[in-house]
GROMACS .gro file of C-alpha atoms in nm:
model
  313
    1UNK     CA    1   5.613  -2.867  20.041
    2UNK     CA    2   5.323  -2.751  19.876
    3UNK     CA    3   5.232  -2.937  19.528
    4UNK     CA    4   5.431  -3.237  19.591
    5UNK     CA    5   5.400  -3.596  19.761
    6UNK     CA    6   5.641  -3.767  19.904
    7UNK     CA    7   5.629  -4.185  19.855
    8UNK     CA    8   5.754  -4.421  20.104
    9UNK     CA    9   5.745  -4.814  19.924
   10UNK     CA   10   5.854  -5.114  20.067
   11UNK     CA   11   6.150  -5.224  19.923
   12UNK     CA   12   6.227  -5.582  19.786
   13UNK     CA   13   6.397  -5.855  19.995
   14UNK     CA   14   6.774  -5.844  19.895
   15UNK     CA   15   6.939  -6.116  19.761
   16UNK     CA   16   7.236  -6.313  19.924
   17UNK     CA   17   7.562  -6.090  19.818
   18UNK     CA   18   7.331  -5.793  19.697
   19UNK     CA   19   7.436  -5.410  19.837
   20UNK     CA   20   7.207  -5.106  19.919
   21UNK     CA   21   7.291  -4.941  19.614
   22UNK     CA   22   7.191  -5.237  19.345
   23UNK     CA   23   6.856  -5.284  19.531
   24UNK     CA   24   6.771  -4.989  19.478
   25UNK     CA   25   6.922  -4.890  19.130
   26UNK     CA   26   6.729  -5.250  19.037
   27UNK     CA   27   6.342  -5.125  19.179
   28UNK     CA   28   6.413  -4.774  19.008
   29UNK     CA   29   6.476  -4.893  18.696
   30UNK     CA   30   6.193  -5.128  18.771
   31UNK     CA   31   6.002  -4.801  18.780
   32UNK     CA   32   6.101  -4.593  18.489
   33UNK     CA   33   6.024  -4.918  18.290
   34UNK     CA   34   5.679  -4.910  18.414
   35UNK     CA   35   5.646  -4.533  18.377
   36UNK     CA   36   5.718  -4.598  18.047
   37UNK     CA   37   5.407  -4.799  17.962
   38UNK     CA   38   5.178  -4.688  18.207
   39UNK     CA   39   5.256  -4.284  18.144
   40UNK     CA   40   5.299  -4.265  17.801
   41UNK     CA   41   5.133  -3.929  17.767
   42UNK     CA   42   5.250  -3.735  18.078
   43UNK     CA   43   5.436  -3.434  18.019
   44UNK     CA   44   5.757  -3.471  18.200
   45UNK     CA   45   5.869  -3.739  18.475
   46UNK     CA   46   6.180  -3.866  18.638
   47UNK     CA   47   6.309  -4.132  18.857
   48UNK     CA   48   6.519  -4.028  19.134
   49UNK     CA   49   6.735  -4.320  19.306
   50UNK     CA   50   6.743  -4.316  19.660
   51UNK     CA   51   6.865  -4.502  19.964
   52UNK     CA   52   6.696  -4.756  20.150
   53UNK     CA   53   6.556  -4.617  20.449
   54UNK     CA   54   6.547  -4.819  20.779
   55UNK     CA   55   6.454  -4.545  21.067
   56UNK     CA   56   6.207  -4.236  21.098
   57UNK     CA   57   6.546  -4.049  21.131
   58UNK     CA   58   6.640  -4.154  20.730
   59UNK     CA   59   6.368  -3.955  20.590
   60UNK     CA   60   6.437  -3.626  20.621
   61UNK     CA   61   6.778  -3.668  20.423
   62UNK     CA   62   6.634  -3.903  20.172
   63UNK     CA   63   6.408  -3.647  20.086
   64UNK     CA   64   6.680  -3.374  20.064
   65UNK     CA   65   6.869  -3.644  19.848
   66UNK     CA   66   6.552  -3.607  19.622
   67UNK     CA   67   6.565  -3.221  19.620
   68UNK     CA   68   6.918  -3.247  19.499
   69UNK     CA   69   6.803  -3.500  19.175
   70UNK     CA   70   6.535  -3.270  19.077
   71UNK     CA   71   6.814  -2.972  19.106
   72UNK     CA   72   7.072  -3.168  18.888
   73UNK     CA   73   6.760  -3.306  18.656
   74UNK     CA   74   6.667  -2.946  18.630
   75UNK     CA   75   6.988  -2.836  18.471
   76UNK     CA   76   7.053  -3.168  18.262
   77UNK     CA   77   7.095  -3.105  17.862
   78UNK     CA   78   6.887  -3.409  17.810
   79UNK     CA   79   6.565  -3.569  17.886
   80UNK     CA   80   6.700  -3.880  18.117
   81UNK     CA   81   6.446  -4.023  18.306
   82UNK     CA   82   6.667  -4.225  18.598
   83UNK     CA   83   6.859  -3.989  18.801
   84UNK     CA   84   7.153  -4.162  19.015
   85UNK     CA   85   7.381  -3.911  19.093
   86UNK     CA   86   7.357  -3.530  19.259
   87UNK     CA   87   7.590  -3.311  19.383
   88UNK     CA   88   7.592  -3.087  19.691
   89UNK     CA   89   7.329  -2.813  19.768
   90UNK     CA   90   7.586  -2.557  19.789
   91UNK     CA   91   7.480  -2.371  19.414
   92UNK     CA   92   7.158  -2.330  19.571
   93UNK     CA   93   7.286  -2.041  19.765
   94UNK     CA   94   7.426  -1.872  19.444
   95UNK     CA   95   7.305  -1.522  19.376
   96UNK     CA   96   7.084  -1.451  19.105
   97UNK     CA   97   7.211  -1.181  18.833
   98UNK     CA   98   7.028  -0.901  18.874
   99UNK     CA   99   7.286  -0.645  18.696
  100UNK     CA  100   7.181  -0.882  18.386
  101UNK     CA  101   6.886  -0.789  18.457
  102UNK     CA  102   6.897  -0.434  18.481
  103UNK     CA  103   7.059  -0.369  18.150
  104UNK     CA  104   6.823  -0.586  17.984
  105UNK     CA  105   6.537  -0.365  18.088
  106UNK     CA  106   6.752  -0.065  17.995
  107UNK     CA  107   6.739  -0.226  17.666
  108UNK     CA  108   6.353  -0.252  17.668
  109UNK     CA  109   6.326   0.169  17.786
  110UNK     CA  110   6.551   0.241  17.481
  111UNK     CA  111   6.378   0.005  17.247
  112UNK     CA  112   6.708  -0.167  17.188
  113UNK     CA  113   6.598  -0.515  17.093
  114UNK     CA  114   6.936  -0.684  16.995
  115UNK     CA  115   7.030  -0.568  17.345
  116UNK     CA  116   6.728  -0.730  17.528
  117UNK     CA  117   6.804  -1.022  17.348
  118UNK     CA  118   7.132  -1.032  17.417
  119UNK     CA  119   7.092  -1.027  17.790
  120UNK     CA  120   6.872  -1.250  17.805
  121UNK     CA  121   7.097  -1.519  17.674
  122UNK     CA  122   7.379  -1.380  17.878
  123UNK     CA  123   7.150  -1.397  18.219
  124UNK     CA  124   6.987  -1.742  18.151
  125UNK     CA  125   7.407  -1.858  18.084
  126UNK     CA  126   7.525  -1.729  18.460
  127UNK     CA  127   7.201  -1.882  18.545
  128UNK     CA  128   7.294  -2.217  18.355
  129UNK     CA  129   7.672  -2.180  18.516
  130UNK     CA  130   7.572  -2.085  18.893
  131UNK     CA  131   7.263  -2.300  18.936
  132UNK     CA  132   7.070  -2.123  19.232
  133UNK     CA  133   6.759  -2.296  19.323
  134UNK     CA  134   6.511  -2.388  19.070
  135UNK     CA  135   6.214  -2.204  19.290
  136UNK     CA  136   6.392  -1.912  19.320
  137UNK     CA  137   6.513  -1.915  18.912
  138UNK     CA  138   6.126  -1.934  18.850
  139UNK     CA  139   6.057  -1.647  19.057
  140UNK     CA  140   6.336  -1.440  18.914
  141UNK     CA  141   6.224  -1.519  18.562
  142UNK     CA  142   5.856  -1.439  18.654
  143UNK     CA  143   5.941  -1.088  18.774
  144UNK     CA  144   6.148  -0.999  18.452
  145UNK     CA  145   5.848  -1.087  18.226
  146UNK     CA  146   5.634  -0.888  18.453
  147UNK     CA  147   5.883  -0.561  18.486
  148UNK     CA  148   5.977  -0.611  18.124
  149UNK     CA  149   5.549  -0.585  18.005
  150UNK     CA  150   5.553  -0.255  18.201
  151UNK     CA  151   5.847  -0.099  18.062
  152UNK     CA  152   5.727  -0.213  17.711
  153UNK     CA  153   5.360  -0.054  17.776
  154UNK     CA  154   5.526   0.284  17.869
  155UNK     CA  155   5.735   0.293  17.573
  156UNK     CA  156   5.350   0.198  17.373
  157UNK     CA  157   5.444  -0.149  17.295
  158UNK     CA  158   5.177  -0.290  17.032
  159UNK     CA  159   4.982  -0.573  17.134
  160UNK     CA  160   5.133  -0.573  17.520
  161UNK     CA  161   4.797  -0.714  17.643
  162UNK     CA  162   4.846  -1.058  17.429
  163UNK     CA  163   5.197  -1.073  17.590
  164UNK     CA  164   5.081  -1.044  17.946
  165UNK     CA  165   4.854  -1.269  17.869
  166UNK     CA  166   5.065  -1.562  17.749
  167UNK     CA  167   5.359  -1.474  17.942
  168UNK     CA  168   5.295  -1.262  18.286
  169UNK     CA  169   4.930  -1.445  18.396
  170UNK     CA  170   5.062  -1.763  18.315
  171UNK     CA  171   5.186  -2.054  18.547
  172UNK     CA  172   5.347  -2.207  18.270
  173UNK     CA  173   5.683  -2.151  18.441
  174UNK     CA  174   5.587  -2.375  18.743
  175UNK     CA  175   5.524  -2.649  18.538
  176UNK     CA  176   5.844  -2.654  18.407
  177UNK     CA  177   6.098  -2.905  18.526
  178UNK     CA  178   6.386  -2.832  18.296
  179UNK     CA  179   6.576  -2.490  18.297
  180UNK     CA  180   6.580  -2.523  17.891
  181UNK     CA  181   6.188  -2.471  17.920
  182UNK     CA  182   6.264  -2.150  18.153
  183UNK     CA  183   6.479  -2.039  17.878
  184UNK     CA  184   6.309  -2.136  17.613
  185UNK     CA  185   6.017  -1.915  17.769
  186UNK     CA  186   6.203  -1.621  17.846
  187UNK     CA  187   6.352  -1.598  17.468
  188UNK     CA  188   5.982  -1.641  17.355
  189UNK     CA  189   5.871  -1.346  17.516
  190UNK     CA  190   6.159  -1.117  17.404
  191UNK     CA  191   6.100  -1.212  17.049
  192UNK     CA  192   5.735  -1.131  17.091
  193UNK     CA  193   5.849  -0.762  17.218
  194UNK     CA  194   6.079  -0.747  16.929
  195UNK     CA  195   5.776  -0.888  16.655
  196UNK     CA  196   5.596  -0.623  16.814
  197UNK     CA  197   5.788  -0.335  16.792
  198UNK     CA  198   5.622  -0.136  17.068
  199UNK     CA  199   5.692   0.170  16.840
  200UNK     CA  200   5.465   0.027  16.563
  201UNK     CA  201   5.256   0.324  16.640
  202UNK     CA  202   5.575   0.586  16.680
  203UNK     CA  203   5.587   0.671  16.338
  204UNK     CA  204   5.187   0.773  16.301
  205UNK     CA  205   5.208   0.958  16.587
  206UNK     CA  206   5.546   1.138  16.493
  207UNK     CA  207   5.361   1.231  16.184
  208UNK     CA  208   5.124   1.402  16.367
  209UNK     CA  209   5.376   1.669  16.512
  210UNK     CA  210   5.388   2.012  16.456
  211UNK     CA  211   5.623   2.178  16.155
  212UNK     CA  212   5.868   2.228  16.399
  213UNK     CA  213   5.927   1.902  16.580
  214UNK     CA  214   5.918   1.729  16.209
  215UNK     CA  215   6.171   1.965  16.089
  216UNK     CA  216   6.402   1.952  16.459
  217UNK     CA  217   6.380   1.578  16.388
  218UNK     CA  218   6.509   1.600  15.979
  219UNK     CA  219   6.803   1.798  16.144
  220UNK     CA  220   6.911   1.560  16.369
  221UNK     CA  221   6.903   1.274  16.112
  222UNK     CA  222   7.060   1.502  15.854
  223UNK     CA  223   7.387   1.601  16.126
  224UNK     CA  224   7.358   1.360  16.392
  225UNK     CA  225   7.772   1.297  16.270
  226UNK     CA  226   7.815   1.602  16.366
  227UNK     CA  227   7.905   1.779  16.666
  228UNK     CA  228   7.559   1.971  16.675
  229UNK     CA  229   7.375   2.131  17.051
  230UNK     CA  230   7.030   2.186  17.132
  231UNK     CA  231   7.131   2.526  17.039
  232UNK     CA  232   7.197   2.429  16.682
  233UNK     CA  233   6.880   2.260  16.637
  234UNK     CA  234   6.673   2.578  16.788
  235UNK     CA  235   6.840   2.845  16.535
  236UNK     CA  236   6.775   2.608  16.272
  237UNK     CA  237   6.402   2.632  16.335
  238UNK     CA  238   6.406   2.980  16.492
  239UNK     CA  239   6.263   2.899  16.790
  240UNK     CA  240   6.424   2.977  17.139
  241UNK     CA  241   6.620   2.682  17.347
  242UNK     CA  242   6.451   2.639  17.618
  243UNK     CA  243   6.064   2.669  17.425
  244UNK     CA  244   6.194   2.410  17.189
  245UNK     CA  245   6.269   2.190  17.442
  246UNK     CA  246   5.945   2.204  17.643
  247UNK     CA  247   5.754   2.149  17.301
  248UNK     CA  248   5.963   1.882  17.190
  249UNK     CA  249   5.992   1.704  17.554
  250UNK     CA  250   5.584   1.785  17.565
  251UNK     CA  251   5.519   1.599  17.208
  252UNK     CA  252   5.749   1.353  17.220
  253UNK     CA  253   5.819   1.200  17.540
  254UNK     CA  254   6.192   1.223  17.546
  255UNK     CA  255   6.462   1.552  17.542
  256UNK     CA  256   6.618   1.656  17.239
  257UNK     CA  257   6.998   1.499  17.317
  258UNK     CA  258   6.774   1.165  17.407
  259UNK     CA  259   6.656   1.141  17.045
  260UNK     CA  260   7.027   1.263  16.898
  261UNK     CA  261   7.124   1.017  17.099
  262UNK     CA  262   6.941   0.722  17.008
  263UNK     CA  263   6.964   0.835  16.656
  264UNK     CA  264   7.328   0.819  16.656
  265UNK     CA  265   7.303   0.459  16.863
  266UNK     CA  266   7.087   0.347  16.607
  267UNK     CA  267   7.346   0.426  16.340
  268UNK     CA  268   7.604   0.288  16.552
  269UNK     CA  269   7.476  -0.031  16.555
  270UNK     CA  270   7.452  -0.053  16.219
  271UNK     CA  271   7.820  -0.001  16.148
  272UNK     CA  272   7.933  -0.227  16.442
  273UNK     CA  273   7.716  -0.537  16.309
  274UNK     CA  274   7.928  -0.520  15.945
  275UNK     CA  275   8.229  -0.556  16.151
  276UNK     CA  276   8.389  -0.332  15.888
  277UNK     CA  277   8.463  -0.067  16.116
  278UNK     CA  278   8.653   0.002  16.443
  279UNK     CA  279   8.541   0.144  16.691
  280UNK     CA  280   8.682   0.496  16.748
  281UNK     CA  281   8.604   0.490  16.340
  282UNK     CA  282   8.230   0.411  16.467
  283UNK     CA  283   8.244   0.679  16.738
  284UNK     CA  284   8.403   0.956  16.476
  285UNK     CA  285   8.120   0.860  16.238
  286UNK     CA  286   7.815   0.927  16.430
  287UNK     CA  287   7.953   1.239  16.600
  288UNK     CA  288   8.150   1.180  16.909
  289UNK     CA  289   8.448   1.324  17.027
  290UNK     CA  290   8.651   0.993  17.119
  291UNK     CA  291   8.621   0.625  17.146
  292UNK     CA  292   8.561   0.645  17.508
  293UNK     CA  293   8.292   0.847  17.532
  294UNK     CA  294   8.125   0.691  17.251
  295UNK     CA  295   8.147   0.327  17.388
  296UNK     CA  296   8.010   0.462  17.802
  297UNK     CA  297   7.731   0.629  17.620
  298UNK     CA  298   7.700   0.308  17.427
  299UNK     CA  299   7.698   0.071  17.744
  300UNK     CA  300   7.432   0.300  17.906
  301UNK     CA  301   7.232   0.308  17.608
  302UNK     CA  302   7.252  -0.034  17.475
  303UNK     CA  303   7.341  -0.252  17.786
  304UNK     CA  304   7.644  -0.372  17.642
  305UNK     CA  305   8.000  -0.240  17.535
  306UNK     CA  306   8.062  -0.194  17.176
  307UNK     CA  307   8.287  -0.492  17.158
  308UNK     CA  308   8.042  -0.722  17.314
  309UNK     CA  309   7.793  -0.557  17.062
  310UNK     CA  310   8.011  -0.651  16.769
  311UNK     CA  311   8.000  -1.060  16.869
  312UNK     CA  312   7.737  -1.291  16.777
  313UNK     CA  313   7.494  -1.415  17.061
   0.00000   0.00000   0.00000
């Protein structure tokens, strides 16, 4: 394949009573020893142990024996340098959790960071637990960084330039031969979209709005526990429904029942995290009708259920 070399080295005479397997367990270790010394600097190596190989035919499934050691060394907790053992190639096939996916960039439209960064632990543990291919892991991880920059720009995400820069350009992933690195990166680059705060600018520009989108907005934060309509917000500024809506859809980017919405999420969250609460209490308390509306509207919103909401990552 492309990048990488494959080595073919004489192996050592055997001694009398010797077996395949300690010859070649003996001139690997030989090798990580020398590594050791002679690559003190480098990055990140391994040693894979092999089989002797005696015919042309051999290769081709000592080098898939390979492929399997760099799979299991991929998904090892620590940093061993002498792989022996790997299993099967039949993870490989596993498919890669793209409904994770999804609701973490739901998260990232509603500018629900503790959701976003709750799916992205839950997706890289079904990664973790299925092991699919490392290649195709890297891939899957790329494309989230990439969709997750363009989601965050629409919704005005400060500084999104310095995060495609470190985290979308990059090739860093590639270089990565551990899927705690992957990880590691993809947690990095949600907690630079939460730092950020896309909406840093929100609250100038909501400033900026007309008398009557300020005051629809004080409404909705005054009686968002209530059971209150777009027609309850338009007599309370005395404007008509449907022009109130245009304006407000026109200045702000979202409806009028998306901001009661995510106002009432907002508070939502709040009373699930003190754990003080449950959760058709919650649901009464920022203005829903039952528990099971409130928690569908919740798992749309948020990306998870309330329950799931209420444990700790």
């Amino acid at each position: 394949a492309a990048g990488s070399v494959l080595l073919l080295v004489p192996a050592a005479a055997q001694e009398p009573g010797d077996d395949e397997d300690t010859v070649v367990y003996a001139a690997a270790a030989a090798l990580e020893r020398a590594a050791k010394v002679r690559l003190p600097q480098a990055p990140d190596w391994f040693i894979g142990a092999g089989v002797l190989i005696r015919r042309l035919a051999q290769v081709k499934p000592a080098a898939a024996l390979h492929a399997r050691q760099r799979q299991e060394r991929f998904y090892s907790n620590g940093w061993n340098r002498l792989i022996l053992q790997a299993p099967d190639a039949a993870s490989w096939q596993a498919s890669l959790p793209y409904d994770i996916r999804s609701d973490l960039l739901r998260c990232i439209v509603h500018d629900n960071s503790e959701g976003y960064l709750h799916h992205a632990e839950e997706l890289c543990r079904r990664l973790k637990e299925q092991r699919p291919d490392k290649e195709k892991v890297v891939s899957f991880i790329q494309e989230l960084l990439a969709l997750a920059a363009g989601y965050a720009r629409e919704r005005g995400c400060a500084d999104i330039e310095r995060y495609e820069e470190t985290f979308v350009y990059s090739n860093a992933l590639n270089a990565f031969s551990r899927f705690e690195q992957v990880k590691e990166r993809l947690l990095q680059a949600m907690r630079m979209l939460m730092d950020s705060r896309w909406a840093a600018g929100k609250e100038h520009r909501h400033r900026s709005y007309n008398p009557f989108i300020r005051k629809v907005m004080t409404y909705m934060r005054d009686n968002y526990a209530s059971p209150i309509s777009t027609s309850d917000m338009a007599d309370h500024v005395r404007l008509s429904r449907s022009y109130l809506s245009d304006l407000y859809s026109k200045e702000v980017g979202e409806s009028l029942s998306e901001t009661l919405t995510r106002i009432r999420m907002e508070e939502a969250k709040q009373r699930l995290r003190t754990g003080e609460m449950k959760v058709y209490e919650v649901a009464e308390a920022v203005g829903f009708p039952d528990a099971k509306t409130f928690a569908k509207t919740f798992k749309r919103v948020v990306g998870c259920s309330p329950k799931e909401f209420e444990k700790p990552i």
